[in-house]
Amino acid sequence: MAIAAANKRTLSENESKIILSGYDVPTVREVVAADPEAAVKAAAEIGFPVVLKGHGGALAHKSELGLVYVGLEDESAVGNAAQKILSGAPEGLEGFLVQEFIKGRREFLAGIFRDPIYGPMVVFGLGGVLTEALSEISMRVAPLERADAEEMLVELRGASALMGEFRGEAPVDREAVIGTLLGLSKLAMERPDVAEVDLNPLIATPDGGIVAVDALVVIAPPEEPIPPRPQTSPEEIGKIFYPKSVAFIGATTGMGKWGQSLPTNLIAGGYEGEIYLVNPKGGEMWGRHVYKSISEIEGEIGLAVVSIPAKGVLELIPEFKEKGVKQVLLITSGFGETGEEGRDLEKRLVEAARDAEVVLFGPNTMGILNPWINLYITGVHTRPHAGGTALISQSGNMGVQLLDYASRQGIGIRAFGGSGNEAMVTIEDFMEAFEVDDETTTVLLYLESVKEGRRFLKSAKRVGMKKPVVVLKGGRTAAGSRAASSHTGAMASDYRVFQAVAKQSGIVSVSQPVEMLDASAAFSSLPLPKGRRVAIMTLGGGWGVVTSDLCAEHNLEVPELSQTLVSKLDGVLPPYWSRTNPVDLVGENDPDLPFIGVEALAAWDGCDAVINLGIVGRRYLLKWLLTSLEKVDPGLESSSAEQIQGMVDLLEQRYIDHCAKLMERYDKPIIGVELASGGAQRTLYEIAGAKYKGVFFSTPERAVRALSHMCSYQDFINR
Ligand code: ADP
Ligand code: MG
C-alpha cells in the first residue's frame, strides 16, 4: 500500500543517523555545518581526508545532484567544494554535512520497508553501484531471530563472496553486520512510524569493520492495524471433511452443471452418509426424491453444498438457521472476485452467516474431498485414494490438476479443499486444521495471496516443525500476479517477500506443480536425510555424471567412497567397476549386483541418502524387445516370453521391497530413477507392511530436487 506522499517525511541524513545509532547501527563520524566556513572548520576537527555533502531533509540521491565530494584532502578543497554545492543551489539545501572519509572497496546495503501483507521487513544486499546493477537483496520479516540474520549473510552469492577476504582487505566482521540487522529489526518493531530505512552504502573497511556512511529514514503515520479476522477452529474445519449427511441446494440434471456434477460424484464415489437433493421443482432425479426446500428434509443436514446463483444465496441463511445447518460449502461464484458489488454481497453474506452460527466455506470454490470416507464433492470426478497428503488450493483448476496427477502417481490424499475467496475460512485456518490431524503427513498449499501475512508466517513455522508444508506460490512474475488478482480478487504480494517468508518459516517452496507432488511423494514415503551427502548407484556412466552435476547444483555433496567401502565392493562387484561415487554397475547381467550394491551404500556411514538410477524400469525395455521379437521371430513361444517378462517384473518388485527394508534398517532415504517407461511411469510403489514406500522418478532432476527439498526441510528442523 503506497503511503500518501503528503504524509511522508524524509529525515535529513544526520537526523536519520541519530535515530539509527540508538539501535546499534555503526554510523560515520560527522558534523552538520551551516555555511562553507563552518564546514572548513569541522573538516579540520575531523581530520583529512573528509567527505562533504549538501544536507537537507528533502535531499535524496545526493550524488546525482552533484552534492557529494569524497576524499577532500585539505581546507581549500573543502571550501571549493562547498562553494560548488552552493552555486548549484538545489531546492531543499539546508547546509553541509562533513564526514570522516571511510576507506574500503566493499559496499553493502541494509534497510527496512513495510510490506502491505507481511509488515516490516529487514533487507540486506549489495550496496553502492552494485545495488541497481545486480539487485541482489535478501530479506526477512521482522522481528528477526539471530539465525535469520545469519542466513541473510550467506544467502546471496555476491554479498557472501565479498564478506570474505577481498583484495587484501580483511574478512567482514559478521557479528557487526548481524548486530546491524538485528538493530534494524528492533527499530522496525519499536517505531511503527518509521516507514522506511535505507543504509546505502554500508562500507566495509580494510580491517573488516562496517560503517553506514549514508542513511535515510522516512517517517509516516503508522497504518491502522487491520483487526484480526475471527478464526475458524480446527474442529470446525474437521467437520466439513466428515459430514454425517450432505444436502445439495441447487441439484439439477442439467448436463455439466455444478448442481449435476457434484451430487453425482458423491453418489458414484460410494459415500455412505445420507444424501439429499434440493430443488424448488421437486420430483425425482436419478431415481432419488428431490426436496423442494431445506425445511422439507426430515433428517439432520451435516453439510449443505450450495450451487445456486449468487443473488439467491443470502436468502438461504435464515433457512439454514431454522434447520440447524452449521456447515455450508458455497460453490457459487459471482462474489468478491467480480468487483465492488460482489465484495459487498460477500461481506453481507459473511455477517449473516456469523449471526446464524454457520461456517461458510468459499464462495467460488471447486469443492472438497476426503477419500478416507469416499467423500468426493468436486466438479471434476477424479477420485484419488486415501493417504497422508493434504492439499488446499486457492485455485480450483490448479487443485484438480494436482489431484489428478497425484492419483496417477499413486500419491494418497488425506483431504482436499478449494478455499475459493476465503470469505470466512482461510488457507491459514485449513493449515492449522491439518496441523492437529494425525492422518496428515504432508501439507500442500497452492497459494496466490494470504489475508493475514503474520499469522500465516507464524502458523506455517509451527506446523512446519511437525510436518512439511510445501507451497506452490502463484504470481511469481508480474504476468502471473496480474492473472492471480483478476481471478481470485486478491492482491498478490511480491514473490521476493514470499520467498523470505518461506525461508523464515521452513516452508518448502516449489515453483512447479510437478515439483510440488514430487516433494510430497518424497516426504510422505521416505525417511528424512540427516545430511547432504549422496551416494549414487547407476547402470551406465552418463546418468551418474548428470546426477552428480545436479547434486552439486542443488547443494548436495557426492563424497568419495571410503577405502573400506571400496574393498568391500571389490569383493562382490566385477573387477572393472568404477571404484568411485557414482558406483557404476554397467554391463553386468548378474541380477544380484544391484541388491548388493544398494545395500552396501545404504549401510555406508559416509552418506545420508542413496540415489539409484536405472535399476527399476528394465521391465519396460524388455516388454518392447519382446513386442519386436513377436513380429520378427515366428518361432517365439508366447509362453516363454511371458515367463521372461514375469521374472523381470518379479525381480524389480523384489528390489523395491529390498530398498524399503534398507530404508527402515538404516534410516536413510533411497530414491530411484526409472528407465524409460513409455509413459507408464508412476512415482510410488506401496509395499504391504513396510514403513516406507518405493519412490522412483522419471528423471534424475526430479529425484535430486525432491531430495534437496528434504535436506532443506531437515535443516529447518535442526535450526
Ligand atoms: P547518495 O544520496 O547519492 O546515495 P551517498 O551519501 O550515499 O549519497 O554518497 C554517494 C557515494 O559516495 C557512496 O555510495 C559512497 O561510495 C561515497 N561516500 C559517501 N560518504 C562517504 C564517506 N563518509 N566515506 C567514504 N565514501 C563515502
Ligand atoms: Mg547513498
XYZ file of C-alpha atoms in Angstrom, residues 84-350:
267
model
C 30.240 24.485 -5.825
C 27.380 22.985 -3.845
C 26.068 26.469 -3.039
C 26.280 27.627 -6.634
C 24.112 24.712 -7.729
C 21.605 25.953 -5.113
C 19.445 22.879 -5.142
C 15.986 23.116 -3.664
C 15.896 21.882 -0.087
C 19.584 22.579 0.676
C 19.798 23.478 4.357
C 23.534 23.293 4.962
C 26.503 20.920 4.799
C 27.488 17.626 6.261
C 31.185 16.957 6.866
C 32.165 13.335 7.374
C 35.178 11.253 8.048
C 36.280 9.619 4.798
C 35.806 5.852 5.165
C 38.221 3.701 3.215
C 37.047 0.384 1.805
C 36.186 -1.217 -1.508
C 33.175 -3.237 -0.385
C 29.777 -1.573 -0.191
C 26.652 -3.239 1.188
C 23.172 -2.025 1.870
C 20.736 -2.653 4.687
C 17.323 -1.283 5.450
C 13.696 -1.638 6.393
C 10.485 -1.437 4.442
C 6.899 -2.309 5.217
C 5.150 -4.916 3.128
C 1.372 -4.485 2.903
C 0.776 -8.140 3.773
C 3.669 -9.229 5.962
C 4.525 -5.908 7.645
C 8.037 -4.711 8.498
C 10.861 -6.392 6.582
C 14.624 -6.116 7.039
C 16.822 -6.096 3.941
C 20.498 -6.802 3.295
C 22.348 -6.806 -0.003
C 24.977 -5.410 -2.311
C 25.367 -1.661 -1.993
C 26.577 1.347 -3.953
C 26.617 0.971 -7.720
C 26.004 -2.782 -7.475
C 22.567 -2.309 -5.906
C 20.779 -1.494 -9.090
C 23.060 -3.410 -11.422
C 22.639 -6.768 -9.688
C 19.655 -6.215 -7.456
C 20.964 -8.775 -5.008
C 18.979 -8.442 -1.831
C 17.830 -10.836 0.824
C 15.056 -10.028 3.249
C 13.241 -11.344 6.294
C 10.108 -10.409 8.182
C 10.844 -8.537 11.426
C 11.344 -9.430 14.198
C 14.421 -11.361 13.106
C 15.919 -14.172 15.072
C 19.686 -14.355 15.091
C 19.538 -17.374 12.783
C 17.528 -15.330 10.268
C 20.207 -12.647 10.195
C 22.925 -15.294 9.805
C 21.094 -16.820 6.867
C 20.749 -13.448 5.191
C 24.544 -13.110 5.072
C 25.099 -16.392 3.263
C 22.080 -16.298 1.024
C 23.472 -14.019 -1.651
C 26.313 -15.185 -3.845
C 27.777 -11.732 -4.485
C 27.401 -10.384 -0.995
C 28.681 -13.515 0.692
C 31.721 -13.591 -1.627
C 32.510 -10.019 -0.581
C 32.169 -10.953 3.088
C 35.379 -12.979 2.922
C 38.890 -11.658 2.448
C 38.856 -9.396 -0.586
C 41.815 -7.790 -2.428
C 43.912 -7.561 0.669
C 41.066 -6.384 2.892
C 40.169 -8.446 5.964
C 37.001 -10.587 6.130
C 33.992 -8.546 7.174
C 33.102 -8.657 10.850
C 29.992 -10.834 10.618
C 28.935 -10.019 14.152
C 28.825 -6.331 13.272
C 26.594 -6.999 10.268
C 24.339 -9.333 12.258
C 24.147 -6.702 15.007
C 23.116 -4.078 12.460
C 20.378 -6.298 11.006
C 19.053 -7.160 14.464
C 19.183 -3.465 15.377
C 17.123 -2.618 12.303
C 14.679 -5.347 13.242
C 14.283 -3.852 16.708
C 13.796 -0.396 15.240
C 11.134 -1.715 12.874
C 9.223 -3.258 15.756
C 9.553 -0.348 18.202
C 8.917 2.506 15.803
C 5.781 1.883 13.742
C 6.126 5.463 12.464
C 9.337 4.544 10.632
C 8.119 3.542 7.191
C 11.491 3.036 5.544
C 15.185 2.926 6.337
C 17.867 2.896 3.701
C 21.528 2.461 4.611
C 23.396 2.644 1.337
C 26.234 2.219 1.441
C 27.327 0.370 4.490
C 31.070 0.389 3.793
C 33.314 -2.486 4.902
C 36.665 -1.067 5.973
C 40.027 -2.708 5.156
C 40.178 -4.108 8.698
C 36.717 -5.678 8.295
C 34.609 -3.197 10.261
C 31.403 -1.761 8.844
C 30.156 1.824 8.826
C 26.962 3.361 7.453
C 28.089 6.473 5.581
C 24.661 7.323 4.161
C 21.302 6.909 5.866
C 17.761 7.771 5.012
C 14.792 7.404 7.351
C 11.250 8.004 6.141
C 8.643 8.776 8.772
C 4.946 8.221 8.098
C 1.900 7.885 10.307
C 1.616 4.215 11.246
C -1.036 2.343 9.364
C -4.127 1.350 11.284
C -3.560 -2.244 12.297
C -6.005 -4.497 10.480
C -8.275 -6.061 13.101
C -7.593 -9.793 13.281
C -10.158 -11.938 11.491
C -12.191 -14.359 13.553
C -10.552 -17.742 13.102
C -12.325 -20.954 12.266
C -11.181 -23.663 14.653
C -9.561 -26.920 13.522
C -12.584 -28.794 14.918
C -14.977 -26.805 12.713
C -12.819 -27.487 9.683
C -12.521 -31.120 10.599
C -16.320 -31.365 10.480
C -16.565 -30.382 6.834
C -14.470 -33.422 5.934
C -16.637 -35.782 7.989
C -20.268 -34.753 7.399
C -22.931 -37.214 8.573
C -25.125 -36.209 5.643
C -24.897 -33.886 2.643
C -27.639 -31.746 1.054
C -27.179 -30.279 -2.425
C -29.011 -26.962 -2.755
C -29.431 -26.451 -6.478
C -29.332 -30.084 -7.596
C -30.176 -30.393 -11.281
C -29.943 -32.831 -14.136
C -28.590 -30.097 -16.428
C -25.599 -31.629 -18.167
C -22.271 -30.369 -16.857
C -23.786 -28.011 -14.269
C -22.304 -27.881 -10.779
C -25.685 -28.995 -9.429
C -25.325 -32.131 -11.510
C -21.652 -32.983 -11.279
C -21.258 -32.535 -7.506
C -24.041 -34.866 -6.309
C -23.344 -37.457 -8.989
C -19.686 -37.514 -7.992
C -20.586 -38.063 -4.356
C -23.186 -40.725 -5.117
C -20.982 -42.602 -7.574
C -17.961 -42.329 -5.298
C -19.553 -44.531 -2.657
C -20.169 -42.102 0.213
C -22.120 -43.887 2.915
C -23.944 -40.978 4.600
C -27.393 -39.688 3.664
C -27.568 -37.555 0.505
C -30.402 -35.027 -0.004
C -31.170 -33.315 -3.306
C -32.887 -29.926 -3.119
C -34.577 -28.080 -5.994
C -37.788 -25.971 -5.814
C -39.217 -28.025 -8.708
C -39.206 -31.167 -6.624
C -39.896 -34.500 -8.324
C -37.149 -37.082 -8.820
C -33.583 -37.142 -10.081
C -31.523 -40.250 -10.777
C -34.270 -42.259 -9.112
C -33.997 -40.225 -5.919
C -36.527 -37.980 -4.247
C -35.947 -34.231 -4.710
C -36.900 -31.948 -1.820
C -38.467 -28.599 -2.699
C -36.756 -26.845 0.186
C -34.380 -27.500 3.041
C -37.215 -27.396 5.556
C -38.843 -30.435 3.921
C -35.870 -32.593 4.826
C -36.628 -34.597 7.957
C -33.142 -35.750 8.892
C -30.231 -33.645 10.071
C -28.089 -31.912 7.453
C -24.368 -32.203 8.201
C -23.177 -30.208 5.230
C -25.094 -28.049 2.758
C -23.485 -27.705 -0.668
C -24.795 -24.637 -2.468
C -24.531 -24.047 -6.191
C -27.487 -21.743 -6.897
C -26.802 -18.288 -8.411
C -25.146 -15.676 -6.173
C -28.173 -13.425 -5.803
C -30.209 -16.149 -4.098
C -27.588 -17.266 -1.574
C -28.181 -14.681 1.152
C -31.815 -15.768 1.486
C -30.732 -19.297 2.327
C -29.065 -18.300 5.576
C -32.297 -17.964 7.634
C -33.373 -21.364 6.303
C -30.067 -22.861 7.405
C -30.511 -21.315 10.825
C -34.026 -22.661 11.112
C -32.908 -26.153 10.105
C -29.783 -26.076 12.261
C -27.320 -26.376 9.373
C -23.890 -25.360 10.639
C -21.624 -26.071 7.691
C -22.041 -24.654 4.215
C -19.848 -25.239 1.204
C -20.557 -22.374 -1.173
C -19.554 -23.335 -4.691
C -21.276 -20.375 -6.344
C -19.094 -17.665 -7.862
C -20.005 -14.038 -8.525
C -18.892 -12.578 -5.182
C -15.706 -10.742 -4.149
C -13.823 -11.819 -7.262
C -16.125 -9.796 -9.536
C -15.699 -6.296 -8.083
C -17.237 -3.812 -5.696
C -20.804 -5.108 -5.809
C -19.719 -8.701 -5.364
C -17.467 -7.753 -2.457
C -20.365 -6.046 -0.766
C -22.613 -9.066 -1.209
C -19.866 -11.315 0.143
C -19.498 -9.120 3.210
C -23.217 -9.175 3.953
C -23.271 -12.919 3.466
C -20.468 -13.461 5.968
